[in-house]
Coordinates of C-alpha atoms in Angstrom, one line a residue:
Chain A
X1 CA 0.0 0.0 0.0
X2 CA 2.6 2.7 1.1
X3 CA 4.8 1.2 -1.8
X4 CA 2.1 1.9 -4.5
X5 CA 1.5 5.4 -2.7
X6 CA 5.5 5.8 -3.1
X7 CA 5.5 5.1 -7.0
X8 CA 2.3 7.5 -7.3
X9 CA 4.5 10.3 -5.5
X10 CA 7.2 9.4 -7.9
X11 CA 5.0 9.4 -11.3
X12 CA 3.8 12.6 -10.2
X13 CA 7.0 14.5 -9.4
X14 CA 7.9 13.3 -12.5
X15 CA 5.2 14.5 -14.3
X16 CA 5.7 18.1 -13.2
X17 CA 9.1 18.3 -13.5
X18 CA 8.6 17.5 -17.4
X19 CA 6.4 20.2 -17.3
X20 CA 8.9 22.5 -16.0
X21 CA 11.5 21.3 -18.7
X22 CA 9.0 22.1 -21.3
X23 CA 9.0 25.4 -19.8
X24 CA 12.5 25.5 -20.0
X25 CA 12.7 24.3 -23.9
X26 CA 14.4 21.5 -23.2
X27 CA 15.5 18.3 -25.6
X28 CA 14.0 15.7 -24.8
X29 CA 16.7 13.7 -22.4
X30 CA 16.6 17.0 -20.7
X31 CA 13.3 16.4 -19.8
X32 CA 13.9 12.9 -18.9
X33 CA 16.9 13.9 -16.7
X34 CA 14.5 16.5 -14.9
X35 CA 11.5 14.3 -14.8
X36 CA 14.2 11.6 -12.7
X37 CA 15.9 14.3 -10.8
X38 CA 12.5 15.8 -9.6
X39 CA 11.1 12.5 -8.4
X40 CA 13.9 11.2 -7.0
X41 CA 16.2 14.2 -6.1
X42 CA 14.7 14.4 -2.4
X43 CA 15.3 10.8 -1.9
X44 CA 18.4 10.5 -3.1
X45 CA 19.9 13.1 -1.1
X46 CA 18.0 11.4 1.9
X47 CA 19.6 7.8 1.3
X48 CA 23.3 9.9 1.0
X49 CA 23.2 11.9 3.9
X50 CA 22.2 9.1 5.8
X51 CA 24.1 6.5 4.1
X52 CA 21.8 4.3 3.2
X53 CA 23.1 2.0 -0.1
X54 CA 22.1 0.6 -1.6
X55 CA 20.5 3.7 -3.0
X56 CA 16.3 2.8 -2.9
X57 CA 15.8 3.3 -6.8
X58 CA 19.4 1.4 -7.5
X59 CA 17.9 -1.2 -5.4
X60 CA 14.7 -1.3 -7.5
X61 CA 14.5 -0.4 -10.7
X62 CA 10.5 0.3 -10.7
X63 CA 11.0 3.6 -9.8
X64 CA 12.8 4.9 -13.0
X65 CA 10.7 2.9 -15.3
X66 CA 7.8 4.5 -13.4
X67 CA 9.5 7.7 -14.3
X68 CA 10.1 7.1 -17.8
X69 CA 6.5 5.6 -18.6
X70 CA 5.5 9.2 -17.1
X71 CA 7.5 11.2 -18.7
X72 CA 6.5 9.5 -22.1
X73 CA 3.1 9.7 -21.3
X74 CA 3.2 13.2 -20.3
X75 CA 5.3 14.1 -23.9
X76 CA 2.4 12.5 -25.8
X77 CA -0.5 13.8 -23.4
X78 CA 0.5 17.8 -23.6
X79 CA 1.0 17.3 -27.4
X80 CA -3.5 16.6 -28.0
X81 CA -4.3 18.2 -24.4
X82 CA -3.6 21.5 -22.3
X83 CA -1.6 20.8 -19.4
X84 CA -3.8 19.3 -16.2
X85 CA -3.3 22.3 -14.4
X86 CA -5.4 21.7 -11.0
X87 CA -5.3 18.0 -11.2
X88 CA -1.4 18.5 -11.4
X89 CA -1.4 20.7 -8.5
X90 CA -3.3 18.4 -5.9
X91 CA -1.4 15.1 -7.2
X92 CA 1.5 17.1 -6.2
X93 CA 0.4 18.5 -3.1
X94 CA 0.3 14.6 -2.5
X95 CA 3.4 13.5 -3.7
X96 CA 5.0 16.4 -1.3
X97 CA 2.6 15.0 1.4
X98 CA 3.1 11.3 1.2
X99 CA 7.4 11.9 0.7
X100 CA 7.7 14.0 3.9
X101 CA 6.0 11.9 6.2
X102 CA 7.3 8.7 4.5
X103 CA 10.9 10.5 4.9
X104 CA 10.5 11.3 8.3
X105 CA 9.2 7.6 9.1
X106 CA 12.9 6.6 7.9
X107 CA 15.1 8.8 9.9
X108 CA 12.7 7.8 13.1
X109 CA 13.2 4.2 12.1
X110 CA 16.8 5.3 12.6
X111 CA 16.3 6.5 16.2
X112 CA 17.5 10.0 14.9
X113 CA 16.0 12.8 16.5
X114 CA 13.2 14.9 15.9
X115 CA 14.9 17.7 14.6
X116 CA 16.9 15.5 12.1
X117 CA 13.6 13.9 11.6
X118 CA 11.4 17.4 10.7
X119 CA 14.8 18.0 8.6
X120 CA 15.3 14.4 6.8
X121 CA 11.1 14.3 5.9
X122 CA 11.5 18.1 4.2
X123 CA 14.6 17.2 2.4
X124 CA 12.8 13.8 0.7
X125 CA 9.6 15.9 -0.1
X126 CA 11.7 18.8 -1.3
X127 CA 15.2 18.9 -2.2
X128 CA 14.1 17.3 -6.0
X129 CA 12.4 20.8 -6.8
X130 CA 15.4 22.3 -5.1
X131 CA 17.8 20.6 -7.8
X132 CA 15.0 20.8 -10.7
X133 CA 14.9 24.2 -10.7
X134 CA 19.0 25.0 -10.1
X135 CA 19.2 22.6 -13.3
X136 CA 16.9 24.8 -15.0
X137 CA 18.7 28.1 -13.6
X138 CA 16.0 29.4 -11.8
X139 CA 16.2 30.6 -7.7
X140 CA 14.3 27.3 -6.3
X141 CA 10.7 28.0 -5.6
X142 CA 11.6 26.7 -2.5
X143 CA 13.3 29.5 -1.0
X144 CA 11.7 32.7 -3.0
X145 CA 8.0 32.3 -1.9
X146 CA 5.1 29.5 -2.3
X147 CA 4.0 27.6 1.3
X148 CA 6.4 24.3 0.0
X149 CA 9.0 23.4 2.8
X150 CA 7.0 24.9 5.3
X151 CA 3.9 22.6 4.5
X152 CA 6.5 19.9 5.1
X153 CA 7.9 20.9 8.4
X154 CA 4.6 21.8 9.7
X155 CA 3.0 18.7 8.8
X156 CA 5.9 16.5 10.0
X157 CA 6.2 18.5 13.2
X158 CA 2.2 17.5 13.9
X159 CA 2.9 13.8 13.2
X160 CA 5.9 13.4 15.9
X161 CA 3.8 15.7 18.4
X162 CA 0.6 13.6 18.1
X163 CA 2.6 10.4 18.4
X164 CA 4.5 12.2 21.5
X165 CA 0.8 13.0 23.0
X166 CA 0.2 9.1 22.6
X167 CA -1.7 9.2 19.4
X168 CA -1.1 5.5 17.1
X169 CA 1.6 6.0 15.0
X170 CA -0.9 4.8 11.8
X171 CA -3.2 7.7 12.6
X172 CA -0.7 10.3 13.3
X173 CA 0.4 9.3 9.8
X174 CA -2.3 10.1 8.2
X175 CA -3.1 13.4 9.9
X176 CA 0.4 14.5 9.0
X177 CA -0.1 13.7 5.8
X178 CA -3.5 15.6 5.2
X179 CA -1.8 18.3 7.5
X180 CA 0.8 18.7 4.5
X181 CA -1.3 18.5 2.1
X182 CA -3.8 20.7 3.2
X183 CA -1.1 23.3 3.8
X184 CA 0.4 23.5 0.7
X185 CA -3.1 23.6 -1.4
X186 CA -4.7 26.3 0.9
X187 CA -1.2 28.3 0.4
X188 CA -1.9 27.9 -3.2
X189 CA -5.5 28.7 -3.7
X190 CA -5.1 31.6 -0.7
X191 CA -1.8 32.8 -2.1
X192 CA -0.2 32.1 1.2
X193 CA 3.3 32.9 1.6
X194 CA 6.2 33.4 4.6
X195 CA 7.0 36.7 4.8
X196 CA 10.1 37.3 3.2
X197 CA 13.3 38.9 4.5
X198 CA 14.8 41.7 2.3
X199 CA 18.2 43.4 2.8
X200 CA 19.5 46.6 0.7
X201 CA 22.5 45.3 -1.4
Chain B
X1 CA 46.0 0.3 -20.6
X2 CA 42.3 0.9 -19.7
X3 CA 43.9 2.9 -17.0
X4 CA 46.0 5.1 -19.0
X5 CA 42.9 5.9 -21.0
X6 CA 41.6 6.9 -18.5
X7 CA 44.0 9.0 -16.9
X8 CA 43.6 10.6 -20.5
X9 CA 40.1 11.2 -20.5
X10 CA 40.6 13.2 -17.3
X11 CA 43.0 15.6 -18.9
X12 CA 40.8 16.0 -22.1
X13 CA 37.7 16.7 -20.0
X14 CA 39.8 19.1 -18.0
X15 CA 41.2 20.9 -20.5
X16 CA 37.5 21.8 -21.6
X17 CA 37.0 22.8 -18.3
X18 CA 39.3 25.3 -18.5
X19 CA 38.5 26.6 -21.2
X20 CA 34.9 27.2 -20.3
X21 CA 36.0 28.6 -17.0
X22 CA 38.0 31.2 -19.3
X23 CA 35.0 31.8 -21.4
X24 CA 33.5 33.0 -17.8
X25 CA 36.4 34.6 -17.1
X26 CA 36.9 33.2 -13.7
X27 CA 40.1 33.5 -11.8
X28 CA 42.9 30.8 -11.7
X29 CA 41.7 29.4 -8.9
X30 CA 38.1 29.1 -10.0
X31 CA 39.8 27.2 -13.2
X32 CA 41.2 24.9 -11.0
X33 CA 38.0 24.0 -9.4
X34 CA 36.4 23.7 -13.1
X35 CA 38.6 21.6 -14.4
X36 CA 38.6 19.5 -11.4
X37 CA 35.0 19.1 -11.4
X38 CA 34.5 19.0 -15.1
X39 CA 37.2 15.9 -15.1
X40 CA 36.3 13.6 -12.2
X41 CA 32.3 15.0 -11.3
X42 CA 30.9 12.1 -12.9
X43 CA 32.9 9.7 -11.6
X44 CA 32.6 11.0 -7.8
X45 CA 28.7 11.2 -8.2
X46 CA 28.8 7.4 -9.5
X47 CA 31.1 6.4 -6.4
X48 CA 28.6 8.4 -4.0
X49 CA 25.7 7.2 -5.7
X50 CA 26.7 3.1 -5.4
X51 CA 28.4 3.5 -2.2
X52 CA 32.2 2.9 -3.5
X53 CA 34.8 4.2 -1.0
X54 CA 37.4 5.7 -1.0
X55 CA 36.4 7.5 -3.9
X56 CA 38.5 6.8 -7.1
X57 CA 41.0 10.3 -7.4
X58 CA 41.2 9.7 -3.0
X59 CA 42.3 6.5 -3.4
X60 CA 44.7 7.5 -6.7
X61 CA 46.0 10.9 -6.6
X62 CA 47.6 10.6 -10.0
X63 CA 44.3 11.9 -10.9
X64 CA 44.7 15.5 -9.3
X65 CA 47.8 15.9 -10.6
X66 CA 46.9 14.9 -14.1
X67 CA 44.2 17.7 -13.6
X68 CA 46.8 20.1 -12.1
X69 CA 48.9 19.5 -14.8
X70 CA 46.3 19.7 -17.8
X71 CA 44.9 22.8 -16.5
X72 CA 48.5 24.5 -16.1
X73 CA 49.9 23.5 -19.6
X74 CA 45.9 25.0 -21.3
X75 CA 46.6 27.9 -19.4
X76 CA 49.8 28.5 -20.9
X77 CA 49.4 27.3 -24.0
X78 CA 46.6 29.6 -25.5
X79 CA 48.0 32.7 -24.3
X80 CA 50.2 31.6 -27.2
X81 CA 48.2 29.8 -29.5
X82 CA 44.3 29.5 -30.2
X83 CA 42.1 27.4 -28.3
X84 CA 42.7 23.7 -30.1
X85 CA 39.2 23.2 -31.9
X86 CA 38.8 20.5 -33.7
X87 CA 41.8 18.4 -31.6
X88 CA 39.7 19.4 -28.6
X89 CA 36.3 18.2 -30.1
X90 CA 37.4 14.8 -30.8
X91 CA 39.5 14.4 -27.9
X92 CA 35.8 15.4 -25.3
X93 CA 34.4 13.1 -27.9
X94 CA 36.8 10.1 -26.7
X95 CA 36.8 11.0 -23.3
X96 CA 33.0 10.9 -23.1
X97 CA 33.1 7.1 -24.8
X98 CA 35.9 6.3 -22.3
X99 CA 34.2 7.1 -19.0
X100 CA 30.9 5.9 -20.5
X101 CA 32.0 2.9 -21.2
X102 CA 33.7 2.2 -18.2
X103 CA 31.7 3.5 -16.1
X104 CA 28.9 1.1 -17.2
X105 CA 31.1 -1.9 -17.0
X106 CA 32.2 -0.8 -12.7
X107 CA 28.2 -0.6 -12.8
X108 CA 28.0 -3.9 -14.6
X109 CA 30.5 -5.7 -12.2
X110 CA 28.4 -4.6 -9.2
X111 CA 25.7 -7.1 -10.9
X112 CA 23.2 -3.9 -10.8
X113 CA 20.2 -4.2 -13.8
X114 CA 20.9 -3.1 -17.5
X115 CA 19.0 0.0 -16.3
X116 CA 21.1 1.2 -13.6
X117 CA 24.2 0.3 -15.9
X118 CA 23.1 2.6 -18.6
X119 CA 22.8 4.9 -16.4
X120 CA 25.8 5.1 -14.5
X121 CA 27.5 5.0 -17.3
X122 CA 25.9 8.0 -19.1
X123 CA 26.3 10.3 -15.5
X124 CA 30.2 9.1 -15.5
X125 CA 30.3 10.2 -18.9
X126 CA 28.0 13.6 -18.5
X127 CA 27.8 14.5 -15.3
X128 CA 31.0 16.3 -15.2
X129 CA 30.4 18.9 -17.7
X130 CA 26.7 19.1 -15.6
X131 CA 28.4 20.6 -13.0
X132 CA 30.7 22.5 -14.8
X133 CA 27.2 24.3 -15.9
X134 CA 25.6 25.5 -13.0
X135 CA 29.0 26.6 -11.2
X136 CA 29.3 28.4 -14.2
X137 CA 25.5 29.8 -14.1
X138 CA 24.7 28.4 -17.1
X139 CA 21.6 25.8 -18.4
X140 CA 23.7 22.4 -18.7
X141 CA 24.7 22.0 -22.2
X142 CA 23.4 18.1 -21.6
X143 CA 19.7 19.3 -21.2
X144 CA 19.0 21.6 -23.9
X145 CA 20.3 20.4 -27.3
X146 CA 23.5 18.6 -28.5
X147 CA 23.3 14.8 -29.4
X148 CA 26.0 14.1 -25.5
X149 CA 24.4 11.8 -23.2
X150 CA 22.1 10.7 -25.6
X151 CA 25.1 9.5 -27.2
X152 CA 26.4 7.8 -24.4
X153 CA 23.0 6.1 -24.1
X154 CA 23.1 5.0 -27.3
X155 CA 26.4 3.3 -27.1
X156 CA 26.1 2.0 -24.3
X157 CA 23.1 -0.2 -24.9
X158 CA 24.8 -1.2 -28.0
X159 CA 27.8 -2.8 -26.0
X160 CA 25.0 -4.8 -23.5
X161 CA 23.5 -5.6 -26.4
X162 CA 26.1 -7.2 -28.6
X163 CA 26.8 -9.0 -25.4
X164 CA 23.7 -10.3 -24.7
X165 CA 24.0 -11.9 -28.6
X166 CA 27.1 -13.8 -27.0
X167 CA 29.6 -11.2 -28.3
X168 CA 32.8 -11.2 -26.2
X169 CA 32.8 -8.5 -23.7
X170 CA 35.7 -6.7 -25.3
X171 CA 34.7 -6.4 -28.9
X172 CA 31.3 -5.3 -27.4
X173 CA 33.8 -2.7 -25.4
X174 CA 35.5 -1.4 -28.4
X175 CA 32.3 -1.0 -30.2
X176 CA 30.4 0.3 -28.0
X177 CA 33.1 2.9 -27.3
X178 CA 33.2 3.8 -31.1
X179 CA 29.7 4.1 -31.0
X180 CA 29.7 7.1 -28.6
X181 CA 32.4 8.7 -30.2
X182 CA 31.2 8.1 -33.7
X183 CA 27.6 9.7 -32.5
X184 CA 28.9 12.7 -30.6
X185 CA 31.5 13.7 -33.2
X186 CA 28.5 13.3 -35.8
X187 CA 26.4 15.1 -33.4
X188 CA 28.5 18.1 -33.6
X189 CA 29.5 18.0 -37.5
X190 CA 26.0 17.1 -38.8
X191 CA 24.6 19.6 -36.0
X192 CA 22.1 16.7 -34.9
X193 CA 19.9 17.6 -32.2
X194 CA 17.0 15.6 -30.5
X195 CA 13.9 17.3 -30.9
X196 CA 13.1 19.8 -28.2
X197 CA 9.9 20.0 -26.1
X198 CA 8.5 23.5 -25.4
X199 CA 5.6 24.5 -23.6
X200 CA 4.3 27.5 -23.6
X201 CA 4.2 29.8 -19.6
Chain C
X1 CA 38.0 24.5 22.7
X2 CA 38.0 23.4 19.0
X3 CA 34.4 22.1 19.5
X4 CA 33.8 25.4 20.9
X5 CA 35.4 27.2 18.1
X6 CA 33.5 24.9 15.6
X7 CA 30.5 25.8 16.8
X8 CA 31.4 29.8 17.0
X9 CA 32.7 29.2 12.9
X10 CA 29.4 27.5 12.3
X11 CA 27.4 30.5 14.0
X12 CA 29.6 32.8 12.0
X13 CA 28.9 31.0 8.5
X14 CA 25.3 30.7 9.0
X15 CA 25.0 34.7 9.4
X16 CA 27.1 35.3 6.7
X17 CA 24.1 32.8 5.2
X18 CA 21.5 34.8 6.6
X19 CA 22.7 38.0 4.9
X20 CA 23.1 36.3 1.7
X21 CA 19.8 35.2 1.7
X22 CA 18.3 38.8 2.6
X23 CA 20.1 40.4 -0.5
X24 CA 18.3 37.5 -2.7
X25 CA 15.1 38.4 -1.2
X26 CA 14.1 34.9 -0.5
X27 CA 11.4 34.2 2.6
X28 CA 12.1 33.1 6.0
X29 CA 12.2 29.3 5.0
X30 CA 14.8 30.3 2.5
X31 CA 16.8 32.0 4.9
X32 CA 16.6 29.1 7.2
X33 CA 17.9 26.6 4.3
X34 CA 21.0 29.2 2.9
X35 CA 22.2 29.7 6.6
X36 CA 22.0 26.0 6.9
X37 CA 23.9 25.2 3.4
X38 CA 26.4 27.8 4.3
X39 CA 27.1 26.9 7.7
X40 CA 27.4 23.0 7.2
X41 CA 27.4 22.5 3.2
X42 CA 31.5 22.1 3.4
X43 CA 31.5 19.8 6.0
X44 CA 28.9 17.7 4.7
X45 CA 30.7 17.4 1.1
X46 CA 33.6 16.7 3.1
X47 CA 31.9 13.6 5.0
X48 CA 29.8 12.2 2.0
X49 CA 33.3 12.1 -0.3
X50 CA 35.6 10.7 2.7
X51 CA 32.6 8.4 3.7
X52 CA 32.3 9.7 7.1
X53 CA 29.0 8.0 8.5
X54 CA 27.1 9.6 10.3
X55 CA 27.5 13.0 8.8
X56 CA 28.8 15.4 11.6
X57 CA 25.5 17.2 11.7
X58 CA 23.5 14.2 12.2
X59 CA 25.4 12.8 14.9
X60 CA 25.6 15.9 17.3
X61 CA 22.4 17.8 16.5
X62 CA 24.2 21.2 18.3
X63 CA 25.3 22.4 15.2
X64 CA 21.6 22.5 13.7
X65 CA 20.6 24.4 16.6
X66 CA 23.2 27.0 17.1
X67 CA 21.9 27.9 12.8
X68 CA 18.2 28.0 14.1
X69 CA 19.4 30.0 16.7
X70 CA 22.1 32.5 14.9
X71 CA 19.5 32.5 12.1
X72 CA 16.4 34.0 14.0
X73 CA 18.7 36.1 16.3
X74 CA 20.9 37.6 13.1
X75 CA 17.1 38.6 11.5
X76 CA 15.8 39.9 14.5
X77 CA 19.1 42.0 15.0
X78 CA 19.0 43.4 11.2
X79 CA 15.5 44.9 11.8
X80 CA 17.1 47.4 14.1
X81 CA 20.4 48.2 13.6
X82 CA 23.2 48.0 10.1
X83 CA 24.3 44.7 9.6
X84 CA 27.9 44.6 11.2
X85 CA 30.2 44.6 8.2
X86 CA 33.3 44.7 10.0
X87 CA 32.3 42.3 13.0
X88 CA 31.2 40.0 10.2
X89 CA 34.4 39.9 7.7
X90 CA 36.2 38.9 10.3
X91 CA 34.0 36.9 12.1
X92 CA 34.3 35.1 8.1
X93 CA 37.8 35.1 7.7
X94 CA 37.9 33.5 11.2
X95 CA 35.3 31.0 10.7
X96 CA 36.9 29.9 6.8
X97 CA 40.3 29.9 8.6
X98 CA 39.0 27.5 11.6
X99 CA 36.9 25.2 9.1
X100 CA 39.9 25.0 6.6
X101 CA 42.4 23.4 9.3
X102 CA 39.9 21.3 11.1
X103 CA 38.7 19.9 7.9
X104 CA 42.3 19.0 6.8
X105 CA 43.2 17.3 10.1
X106 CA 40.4 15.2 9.5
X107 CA 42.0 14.1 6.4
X108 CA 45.6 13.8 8.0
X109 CA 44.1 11.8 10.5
X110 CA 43.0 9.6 7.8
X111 CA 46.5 9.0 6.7
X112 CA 45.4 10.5 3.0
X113 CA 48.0 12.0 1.0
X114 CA 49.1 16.1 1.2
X115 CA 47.4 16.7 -2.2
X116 CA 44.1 15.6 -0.4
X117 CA 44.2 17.0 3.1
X118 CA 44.9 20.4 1.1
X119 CA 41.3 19.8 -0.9
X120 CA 39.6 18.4 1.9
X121 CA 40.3 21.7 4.3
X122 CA 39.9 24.2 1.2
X123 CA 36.5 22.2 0.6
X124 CA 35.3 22.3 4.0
X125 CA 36.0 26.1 4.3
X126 CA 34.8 26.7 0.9
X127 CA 32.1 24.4 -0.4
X128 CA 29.2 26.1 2.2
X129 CA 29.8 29.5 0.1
X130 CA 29.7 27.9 -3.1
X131 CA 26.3 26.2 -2.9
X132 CA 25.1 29.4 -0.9
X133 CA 25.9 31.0 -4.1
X134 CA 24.5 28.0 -6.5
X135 CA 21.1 28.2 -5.1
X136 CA 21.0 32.0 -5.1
X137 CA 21.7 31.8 -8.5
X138 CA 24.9 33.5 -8.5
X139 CA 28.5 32.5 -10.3
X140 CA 30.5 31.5 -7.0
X141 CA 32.4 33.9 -5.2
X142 CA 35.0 31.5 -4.9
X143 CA 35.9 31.1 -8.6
X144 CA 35.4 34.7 -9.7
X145 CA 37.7 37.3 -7.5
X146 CA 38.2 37.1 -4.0
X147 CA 41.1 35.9 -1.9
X148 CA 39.1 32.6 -0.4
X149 CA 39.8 29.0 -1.8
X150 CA 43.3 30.4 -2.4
X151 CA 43.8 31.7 1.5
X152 CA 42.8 28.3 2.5
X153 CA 45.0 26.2 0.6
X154 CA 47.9 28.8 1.3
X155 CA 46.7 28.4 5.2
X156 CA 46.8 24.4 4.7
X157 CA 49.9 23.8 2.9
X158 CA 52.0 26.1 5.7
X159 CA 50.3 24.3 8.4
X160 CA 51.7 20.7 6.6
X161 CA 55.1 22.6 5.5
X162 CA 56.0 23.0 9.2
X163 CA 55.0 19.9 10.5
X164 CA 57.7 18.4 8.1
X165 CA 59.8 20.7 9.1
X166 CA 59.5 19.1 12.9
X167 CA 57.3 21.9 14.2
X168 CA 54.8 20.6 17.0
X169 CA 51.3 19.5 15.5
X170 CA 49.6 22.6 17.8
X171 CA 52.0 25.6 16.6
X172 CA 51.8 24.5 13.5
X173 CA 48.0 24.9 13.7
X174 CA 48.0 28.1 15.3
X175 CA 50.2 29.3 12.3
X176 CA 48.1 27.6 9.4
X177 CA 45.2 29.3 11.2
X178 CA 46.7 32.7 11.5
X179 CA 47.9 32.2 8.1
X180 CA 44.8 31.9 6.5
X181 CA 42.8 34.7 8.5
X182 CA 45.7 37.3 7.8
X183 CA 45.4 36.3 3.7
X184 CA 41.8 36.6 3.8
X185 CA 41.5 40.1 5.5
X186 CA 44.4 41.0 3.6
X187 CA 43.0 40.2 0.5
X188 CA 39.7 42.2 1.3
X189 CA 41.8 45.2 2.7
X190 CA 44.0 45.3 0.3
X191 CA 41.8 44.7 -2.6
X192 CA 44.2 41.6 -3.8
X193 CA 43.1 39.0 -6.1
X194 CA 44.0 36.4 -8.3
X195 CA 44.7 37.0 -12.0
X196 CA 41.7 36.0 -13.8
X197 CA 41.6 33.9 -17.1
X198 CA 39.8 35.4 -19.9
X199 CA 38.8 33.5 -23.2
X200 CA 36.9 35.4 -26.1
X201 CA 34.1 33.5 -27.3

């Protein structure tokens, strides 16, 4: 169940970061290089810092044919179809959801703590639009705006304090999860943002 | 033999990276870096990536001080002479076949899937010049036009091919290798491109 | 003491961080995650290439707290009064000169050879700047002027110099360290810098 959740989070990261190399012209390896640095960016920095090999889409290989089904698909789809603007957004509102708290899970399964935990989730949910858009050359969303990270930390922070309050570990998983989720579309469709911090020169 | 060429494809792929650091007019330290990282990028991020310590230029310094080298004799030679075209085309050309190639073959020996192999060997190969890129603030030269890690692809399904038909590993080595050559030199002399994918906003 | 004075470097970095960050513009998140990539970005490259498991920052969680807190205390302080040019250049010069050494003795102590424990300190001072810079979307200070990379490795290869000379382990780091401070305020006093390499085309 959580491993078919995992390659959903992956086809959709994937599917939005060939959208953003379409935005960016690129060939089309480009886009399958973004697509796979999108989905599993976050990850893959996770499973380095922490040194876990081998890496999890080295050890199984249905994570990057996941990707390139959906970046094919995705090719052929925008060619007949405008791109699935909404339905994009709350698949990845998901994706962001389901690869923080899954993230988190595998730093607590490491007895790390909580602050390495909040850190390792936001990274895994993350860091691939980080390095999608410095591959791009673009300042990452991530820093300059949108309700992204924050969604994660928030929503990661509520799981480990419902769990500390003696909530089931399966239900404080799920509340997390709609927690991020819910953050990150509400900052979209309210324009939330953090405020920003702005120094002369 | 296989190590010599190899000690050679580091000093081609670092003399490009000195000369794009003097296209950005960076300081001789900063060409340093460029070459460094242009030469031996791909090869760290494949030893991080499958967990191989120490990493290949810490375990065998003769690769710095090929780069050191390199980088000192480009810098001297074209305040005398023009950049070296053509010699400098085929030689990335080569290099790019060579750490390709091998590169898939230290994947190959670590039993991973034809997947993973192709694409280790492609980010040995590309990687370096991917980094080169973005320290240099530019969109890599890999995502947005010539026929370079697609070549490396190319070639190096060729070699697992012709050695799943039950050709001997090192015919399937040598061809492979032209292969990747043969497709990036015509790459760049037929001014091949893969087709680009552009959306519009 | 030096876990003290690692601490104090990491503080210093992750204002330096903080600064950056408020001349990009980005929001608070964004200045949370360029203090943090300044502060520990060298260190952590340094780790993930030697193989150093766990990462320093995941073992000893101190070093994530002293960002949070240098982070929120450097905003808070920039509301009211200039940001504190002087206090901070040297607060940086100390902090590059104090990460530089300490990163190389790590590689000493791993027996690796002089060529390496000079790139291992330089990196460890100098990586957190050049991905602060990366995901800001800005060429690298480091490869395009300043006296930085090139004070460290100056700094480094004094500090090994006298130790083959038969100078005590601790002098020898006092003068590395004071070697590499003194190059790095001279270089921004005095305006000095590197020759730079310039290509047309």
């Amino acid at each position: 169940m959580l491993y078919l959740l995992d390659l959903i989070g992956v086809a959709v990261f994937a599917v939005s970061g060939v959208l953003a190399a379409g935005r960016a012209g690129l060939d089309l390896l480009g886009v399958l290089v973004i697509a796979a640095v999108t989905a599993i960016g976050g990850g893959t920095l996770r499973d380095l810092l922490l040194g876990r090999h081998p890496i999890f889409w080295i050890r199984d290989t249905r994570y990057l044919q996941v990707i390139l089904a959906s970046a094919v698909a995705t090719v052929l789809y925008v060619r007949f179809f405008p791109p699935p603007g909404i339905a994009l957004l709350l698949a990845d509102a998901l994706g962001l959801a389901l690869f923080a708290i899954t993230g988190a899970q595998i730093a607590e399964a490491a007895r790390l703590s909580p602050l390495i935990v909040v850190l390792t989730g936001t990274m895994t949910g993350a860091a691939g639009g980080v390095l999608r858009d410095v591959l791009t050359n673009r300042v990452p969303l991530l820093l300059s705006g949108d309700i992204y990270g924050s969604a994660a930390i928030g929503g990661i922070t509520l799981y480990l304090l419902l769990q500390r309050c003696g909530m089931g570990r399966r239900l404080a998983f799920y509340i997390g999860f709609a927690g991020i989720a819910a953050l990150r579309l509400g900052g979209i469709l309210g324009d939330w943002s953090l405020p920003t911090f702005r120094l002369a020169g």
